[in-house]
């Protein structure tokens, strides 16, 4: 009956207590109540960062009740069941103890100290409410009917009086430090850097004494902000954002050393949702109403997800229930499902489907209000932190520069607002200077910062105008660590998303060869970044012949021949080949490498729908540009017909059209040349051996 499952899944300061079932036996109820009370009393040696006096008082109260409960359990063995009034009292105590258990856990959380301080007065009121509930529960308890000693009965009478009259107060020490915290936030709201004394008092009181502890606070606040944004109330969004901004500023300014060598930062080009795509069926991405892939998925309170346009039409037609469950729901409580939206975007990109954005307008760029939860203090904190970091990039020691680049790396991952602040503060030229340093850690962090920042449109312009292309290519080619070269390739990928920069990058003679070198030498992630960068460059037609001249086709064919390549690399290689094959010289280069049988082997063995669809696109282009010779080889290979027909029904709209076109070409060729093919079987292999 003790709800352990809520410990890690519930939001802080929420108490999902469950009343015991009326049919539960008295012995089971008593045992569960004792277990719960023992759990609470085990917290007496734990640290409480705020409301410690209230927490310890409540634990002592529960300790006394536990003694009574254990005596009741011992006396009631092999005797009559507990009376109705006793069971009623114990049920209420069980319910209240669950809430107390959750509240104490929150007070002990080492990653939520600042938030619990900000809510210290509210928490104090919660303790008072719990004590009143304990008093009410004990009022029902018929002490005269219990078989316990007189001393224990007296003890319980005292406990009841204490619960009723206990003056649990907002601790003066908590109030004083909370005032310091509010003073700091008030300074930030007026664009004034926080006074060091007040900031230090808050940190010392909460025992936040290291970079790692500060980072845990930030991570917690970030998660709470995400939960708050997804809800309908959003009353705490402003204060949460203010506190997170303050802790980011504190981490940058106060803690000069990044403690712990096991801190890792991921800023790769490709998202971390590939494993979701492998476990999902495409039907999971379709709206249950329209049966089309969702463009703006939203989730109802029933847990079912629909496309926003479809479910709004459903409610607009006078319906007030969930279409799948029939349960009545609030039509205004639609929560955007960002996880599913990201999965859909990834799926559409991999399968050549046009990505349709949400139907709502006015969301081109995060404003300060949306990015920082409407908090002036949060925005000011980030700007102050950025100014401090840029100053250290320019004037700091090597250790200070390393710390600053690491902090910028973390900041630039978080939001468009952070990236905008960094770029406007002039961080791009500073980072370009640092990627030339012969310090592996500084170089890696600096180029990772540029990768994160390059997702912001103004960064791309700043990079090009400050001569960053050659410097980034230099890191991609000769970076001191493979991770730095990987991040450089990722940065080139984002730069290649702009048509003008595709042309500029393509005109640098070594750009494509450097990326090909990474495909040959790099880790899988490095290969992935290099491949998508090459694919981006090929969106500019003039770069096609440059890639062919650099020898991209043999490299990709060798990669496809390798049996130990991950599926992502196969997909990216096929995507590049399919793009090159759209032109005659690309098809000729692919055929001259003897690639046709490699592509057919991939199509026959791969389980990836994306790989099959790129194979079809590639084969269709080769048939169009390579003529009857290619078609004849495909006609003789009947094993491709199965995958082609499956794509007709299961593939995306573009893939099914391409599959249909290829099937039509093969059927027409087969009908036209059926008789001649049977008359000259010997010459077939002699004539087309070079195509293979």
GROMACS .gro file of N, CA and C in nm, residues 25 50 129 145 230 240 413 612:
model
   24
   25UNK      N    1  -0.793  -0.568   0.500
   25UNK     CA    2  -0.800  -0.625   0.634
   25UNK      C    3  -0.729  -0.534   0.734
   50UNK      N    4   1.579   2.331   0.418
   50UNK     CA    5   1.485   2.434   0.463
   50UNK      C    6   1.376   2.365   0.545
  129UNK      N    7  -0.087   2.198   0.812
  129UNK     CA    8  -0.207   2.128   0.767
  129UNK      C    9  -0.199   1.979   0.797
  145UNK      N   10  -1.053   0.150   2.416
  145UNK     CA   11  -1.080   0.014   2.365
  145UNK      C   12  -0.954  -0.059   2.323
  230UNK      N   13   0.404   2.269  -1.994
  230UNK     CA   14   0.309   2.173  -2.052
  230UNK      C   15   0.174   2.175  -1.980
  240UNK      N   16   1.025   3.018  -1.147
  240UNK     CA   17   1.115   2.909  -1.185
  240UNK      C   18   1.222   2.958  -1.283
  413UNK      N   19   2.329   2.526  -2.580
  413UNK     CA   20   2.243   2.411  -2.607
  413UNK      C   21   2.098   2.437  -2.570
  612UNK      N   22   1.540   0.139  -4.806
  612UNK     CA   23   1.470   0.086  -4.924
  612UNK      C   24   1.420   0.199  -5.013
   0.00000   0.00000   0.00000
